[in-house]
Amino acid sequence: MTDGVTAQNQPAYRVLADRISEQILAGEIRPGEQLPPEITLAERFGVHRSTVREGIRLLEETGMLRRKSQKRLVVSVPDGTHLADRTAQALIMRQITVRELYEANLAFDPVLARLAAASASSTQIARLHRNLRESRAAVDNQVKLSALDAEFHLLVCEATNNEIFQTMRQPLHDLFLPMVSDLVDTIDTSERMITAHERIVAAIEHRDGVEAEAWARRHIEDFKRFYLKAALDFDRPVAYGKPVQA
């Protein structure tokens, strides 16, 4: 390997980052272990130290490396935020619409509720009940209620105890939040929202996956019904923050 551009027309720093990530994924360097010094990596891969620094920067951005000090880098497991941000950005660049986002959530959320009914721990169910209590107390505060609604869906997803679903659901969650905020700024959905949450939690607590799935589906379908009732554009592109106006 040489500095500059490789035969595959890839910058050397990117090839270096790929090589290091391959070692991490193969278990040759494990989470928590320190990455060799820059000079060692430069000699090992036959590149300049500046190339190593650029490759390391790329891996830090993905979350595969984190800096414990200025000179100490350790391997880390990327958290959901790193993955969700990149996925959400890609979806926004593809100009996905509110309708597409709704359809994706309609496919995910009922399944998550059903799995949560089978897998939720007593501690996770207790968190759902706390969320319900706080939601009932916040019916006159739409900003706080929206935040609690967002938390509720993350808690249900967490209660599946499946890391894959939690990772996949996060970007949909992040993009859906502005849609919900846009809706509650226009029409009061609090009563129906809390009712749906109560039914979902009760079903999870009683290990009734069929009921949990059914109410989660109704809850997402309510979003569409209220969105259209509020005369909001169901086919406009979504973005971080408020939806892009048509």
Short mmCIF file of C-alpha atoms in Angstrom, two decimals:
data_model
loop_
_atom_site.label_atom_id
_atom_site.label_comp_id
_atom_site.label_asym_id
_atom_site.label_seq_id
_atom_site.Cartn_x
_atom_site.Cartn_y
_atom_site.Cartn_z
CA MET A 1 0.00 0.00 0.00
CA THR A 2 1.27 3.48 -0.83
CA ASP A 3 0.17 6.97 0.04
CA GLY A 4 -2.06 8.97 -2.30
CA VAL A 5 -4.60 7.07 -4.40
CA THR A 6 -4.76 3.28 -4.57
CA ALA A 7 -5.31 1.15 -7.63
CA GLN A 8 -8.99 1.05 -6.67
CA ASN A 9 -9.00 4.85 -6.90
CA GLN A 10 -9.60 5.14 -3.14
CA PRO A 11 -7.63 7.62 -0.98
CA ALA A 12 -4.99 5.89 1.12
CA TYR A 13 -6.50 7.12 4.39
CA ARG A 14 -9.82 5.49 3.52
CA VAL A 15 -8.14 2.21 2.64
CA LEU A 16 -6.26 2.41 5.96
CA ALA A 17 -9.52 3.01 7.83
CA ASP A 18 -11.08 0.02 6.06
CA ARG A 19 -8.12 -2.19 7.04
CA ILE A 20 -8.32 -1.17 10.69
CA SER A 21 -12.11 -1.62 10.77
CA GLU A 22 -11.67 -5.11 9.26
CA GLN A 23 -9.31 -5.98 12.11
CA ILE A 24 -11.81 -4.67 14.64
CA LEU A 25 -14.72 -6.59 13.10
CA ALA A 26 -12.59 -9.74 12.97
CA GLY A 27 -11.92 -9.42 16.70
CA GLU A 28 -8.20 -8.82 16.27
CA ILE A 29 -8.61 -5.55 18.18
CA ARG A 30 -11.44 -5.72 20.69
CA PRO A 31 -13.66 -2.99 22.17
CA GLY A 32 -11.81 -1.28 25.01
CA GLU A 33 -8.37 -2.16 23.64
CA GLN A 34 -5.99 0.62 22.74
CA LEU A 35 -5.11 1.26 19.11
CA PRO A 36 -1.36 1.05 18.33
CA PRO A 37 0.45 4.42 18.11
CA GLU A 38 0.38 6.40 14.85
CA ILE A 39 4.02 5.62 14.08
CA THR A 40 3.41 1.88 14.50
CA LEU A 41 0.39 1.98 12.18
CA ALA A 42 2.31 4.05 9.63
CA GLU A 43 5.13 1.48 9.55
CA ARG A 44 2.73 -1.47 9.49
CA PHE A 45 0.73 -0.16 6.52
CA GLY A 46 3.57 1.65 4.74
CA VAL A 47 1.98 5.10 4.80
CA HIS A 48 2.75 8.55 6.15
CA ARG A 49 1.59 9.49 9.65
CA SER A 50 -0.68 12.15 8.13
CA THR A 51 -2.52 9.33 6.31
CA VAL A 52 -2.88 7.47 9.61
CA ARG A 53 -4.31 10.57 11.27
CA GLU A 54 -6.91 10.99 8.51
CA GLY A 55 -7.88 7.32 8.71
CA ILE A 56 -8.24 7.55 12.47
CA ARG A 57 -10.38 10.67 12.14
CA LEU A 58 -12.69 8.77 9.81
CA LEU A 59 -13.04 5.90 12.29
CA GLU A 60 -13.72 8.35 15.13
CA GLU A 61 -16.58 9.82 13.09
CA THR A 62 -18.14 6.36 12.69
CA GLY A 63 -17.85 5.71 16.44
CA MET A 64 -15.48 2.73 16.06
CA LEU A 65 -12.74 4.63 17.88
CA ARG A 66 -12.96 7.02 20.79
CA ARG A 67 -10.27 9.19 22.31
CA LYS A 68 -9.56 8.62 26.01
CA SER A 69 -6.78 11.21 25.90
CA GLN A 70 -4.95 13.21 23.25
CA LYS A 71 -2.67 10.29 22.44
CA ARG A 72 -4.76 7.33 23.55
CA LEU A 73 -7.39 5.86 21.22
CA VAL A 74 -9.46 2.82 22.10
CA VAL A 75 -11.82 0.66 20.08
CA SER A 76 -15.49 1.30 20.86
CA VAL A 77 -18.85 -0.05 19.79
CA PRO A 78 -20.68 2.62 17.72
CA ASP A 79 -23.79 3.79 19.52
CA GLY A 80 -27.17 4.26 17.91
CA THR A 81 -26.64 7.98 17.48
CA HIS A 82 -23.75 7.54 15.02
CA LEU A 83 -25.68 5.05 12.93
CA ALA A 84 -29.01 6.87 13.15
CA ASP A 85 -27.55 10.21 12.09
CA ARG A 86 -25.99 8.77 8.95
CA THR A 87 -29.12 6.83 8.01
CA ALA A 88 -31.39 9.80 8.64
CA GLN A 89 -29.16 12.06 6.55
CA ALA A 90 -29.23 9.57 3.68
CA LEU A 91 -33.02 9.30 3.84
CA ILE A 92 -33.40 13.08 3.85
CA MET A 93 -31.14 13.38 0.81
CA ARG A 94 -33.42 10.89 -0.92
CA GLN A 95 -36.32 13.23 -0.10
CA ILE A 96 -38.48 10.65 1.63
CA THR A 97 -42.00 11.88 2.33
CA VAL A 98 -44.19 11.93 5.42
CA ARG A 99 -46.20 9.13 3.81
CA GLU A 100 -43.13 6.91 3.38
CA LEU A 101 -42.05 7.55 6.95
CA TYR A 102 -45.55 6.72 8.19
CA GLU A 103 -45.57 3.46 6.21
CA ALA A 104 -42.20 2.46 7.67
CA ASN A 105 -43.38 3.14 11.22
CA LEU A 106 -46.60 1.24 10.51
CA ALA A 107 -44.48 -1.76 9.54
CA PHE A 108 -42.19 -1.51 12.58
CA ASP A 109 -44.16 -0.39 15.61
CA PRO A 110 -46.87 -3.08 15.81
CA VAL A 111 -44.19 -5.77 15.60
CA LEU A 112 -42.12 -4.07 18.29
CA ALA A 113 -45.14 -3.91 20.61
CA ARG A 114 -45.87 -7.61 20.08
CA LEU A 115 -42.26 -8.55 20.82
CA ALA A 116 -42.18 -6.27 23.86
CA ALA A 117 -45.16 -8.17 25.28
CA ALA A 118 -43.08 -11.33 25.18
CA SER A 119 -39.75 -9.87 26.31
CA ALA A 120 -40.26 -6.84 28.57
CA SER A 121 -38.73 -7.06 32.03
CA SER A 122 -40.52 -5.85 35.14
CA THR A 123 -38.17 -2.85 35.23
CA GLN A 124 -39.00 -1.95 31.63
CA ILE A 125 -42.73 -2.23 32.32
CA ALA A 126 -42.28 0.02 35.34
CA ARG A 127 -40.61 2.62 33.10
CA LEU A 128 -43.57 2.47 30.73
CA HIS A 129 -45.96 3.07 33.66
CA ARG A 130 -43.86 6.03 34.81
CA ASN A 131 -44.05 7.44 31.30
CA LEU A 132 -47.84 7.07 31.37
CA ARG A 133 -48.14 8.90 34.70
CA GLU A 134 -45.99 11.76 33.47
CA SER A 135 -47.94 11.91 30.20
CA ARG A 136 -51.28 12.19 32.01
CA ALA A 137 -49.84 15.03 34.09
CA ALA A 138 -48.58 16.85 30.98
CA VAL A 139 -51.78 16.99 28.91
CA ASP A 140 -51.74 20.81 29.02
CA ASN A 141 -48.09 21.04 28.02
CA GLN A 142 -47.75 19.97 24.38
CA VAL A 143 -43.97 20.35 24.28
CA LYS A 144 -43.47 18.06 27.28
CA LEU A 145 -46.15 15.66 26.07
CA SER A 146 -44.45 15.33 22.68
CA ALA A 147 -41.16 14.51 24.42
CA LEU A 148 -42.90 11.88 26.54
CA ASP A 149 -44.54 10.41 23.44
CA ALA A 150 -41.11 10.09 21.84
CA GLU A 151 -39.77 8.46 25.00
CA PHE A 152 -42.69 6.03 25.09
CA HIS A 153 -41.87 4.63 21.66
CA LEU A 154 -38.21 4.27 22.54
CA LEU A 155 -39.17 2.43 25.74
CA VAL A 156 -41.37 0.00 23.81
CA CYS A 157 -38.55 -0.64 21.37
CA GLU A 158 -36.09 -1.12 24.23
CA ALA A 159 -38.50 -3.63 25.82
CA THR A 160 -38.02 -5.97 22.84
CA ASN A 161 -34.51 -6.53 24.24
CA ASN A 162 -33.28 -6.82 20.67
CA GLU A 163 -30.32 -4.60 19.76
CA ILE A 164 -31.05 -4.90 16.03
CA PHE A 165 -34.52 -3.39 16.35
CA GLN A 166 -33.24 -0.59 18.57
CA THR A 167 -30.57 0.32 16.02
CA MET A 168 -32.95 0.11 13.05
CA ARG A 169 -35.76 2.04 14.75
CA GLN A 170 -33.67 5.01 15.87
CA PRO A 171 -33.42 6.91 12.53
CA LEU A 172 -37.16 6.45 11.92
CA HIS A 173 -37.80 7.76 15.41
CA ASP A 174 -35.56 10.80 14.88
CA LEU A 175 -37.25 11.70 11.60
CA PHE A 176 -40.76 11.07 12.89
CA LEU A 177 -40.45 13.48 15.85
CA PRO A 178 -40.77 16.67 13.77
CA MET A 179 -43.87 15.20 12.10
CA VAL A 180 -45.49 14.64 15.49
CA SER A 181 -44.53 18.14 16.66
CA ASP A 182 -45.98 19.61 13.49
CA LEU A 183 -49.22 17.73 14.13
CA VAL A 184 -49.68 18.63 17.80
CA ASP A 185 -49.01 22.27 16.99
CA THR A 186 -52.09 22.12 14.76
CA ILE A 187 -54.55 19.77 16.47
CA ASP A 188 -54.97 18.29 19.96
CA THR A 189 -54.30 14.54 19.84
CA SER A 190 -53.41 14.08 23.50
CA GLU A 191 -56.50 12.16 24.65
CA ARG A 192 -56.30 9.56 21.89
CA MET A 193 -52.51 9.29 22.27
CA ILE A 194 -52.65 8.59 25.99
CA THR A 195 -55.48 6.08 25.53
CA ALA A 196 -53.42 4.18 22.96
CA HIS A 197 -50.36 4.23 25.20
CA GLU A 198 -52.40 2.91 28.13
CA ARG A 199 -53.77 0.03 26.07
CA ILE A 200 -50.33 -0.87 24.71
CA VAL A 201 -48.76 -0.89 28.19
CA ALA A 202 -51.62 -2.95 29.62
CA ALA A 203 -51.21 -5.50 26.83
CA ILE A 204 -47.45 -5.67 27.34
CA GLU A 205 -47.91 -6.12 31.07
CA HIS A 206 -50.41 -8.96 30.51
CA ARG A 207 -48.13 -10.56 27.88
CA ASP A 208 -50.83 -10.16 25.25
CA GLY A 209 -48.86 -9.72 22.07
CA VAL A 210 -51.89 -9.72 19.79
CA GLU A 211 -53.52 -6.86 21.70
CA ALA A 212 -50.28 -4.90 21.94
CA GLU A 213 -49.74 -5.21 18.21
CA ALA A 214 -53.32 -4.21 17.42
CA TRP A 215 -53.20 -1.07 19.56
CA ALA A 216 -49.77 -0.08 18.24
CA ARG A 217 -51.18 -0.31 14.73
CA ARG A 218 -54.20 1.82 15.67
CA HIS A 219 -51.90 4.34 17.29
CA ILE A 220 -49.83 4.80 14.13
CA GLU A 221 -52.96 4.86 11.97
CA ASP A 222 -54.28 7.63 14.23
CA PHE A 223 -51.28 9.72 13.23
CA LYS A 224 -52.31 9.55 9.57
CA ARG A 225 -55.96 10.25 10.37
CA PHE A 226 -55.15 13.33 12.47
CA TYR A 227 -52.47 14.52 10.03
CA LEU A 228 -54.94 14.55 7.18
CA LYS A 229 -57.64 16.04 9.40
CA ALA A 230 -55.25 18.90 10.19
CA ALA A 231 -54.89 19.47 6.41
CA LEU A 232 -51.14 18.87 6.51
CA ASP A 233 -49.37 17.67 3.37
CA PHE A 234 -48.85 13.91 3.66
CA ASP A 235 -46.58 13.81 0.60
CA ARG A 236 -44.08 16.52 1.39
CA PRO A 237 -40.40 15.75 2.09
CA VAL A 238 -39.27 15.41 5.68
CA ALA A 239 -36.20 16.96 7.31
CA TYR A 240 -34.60 17.48 10.70
CA GLY A 241 -36.73 20.09 12.42
CA LYS A 242 -39.94 21.08 10.69
CA PRO A 243 -40.99 19.32 7.48
CA VAL A 244 -39.98 21.11 4.30
CA GLN A 245 -42.90 23.21 3.12
CA ALA A 246 -44.32 22.29 -0.28
#
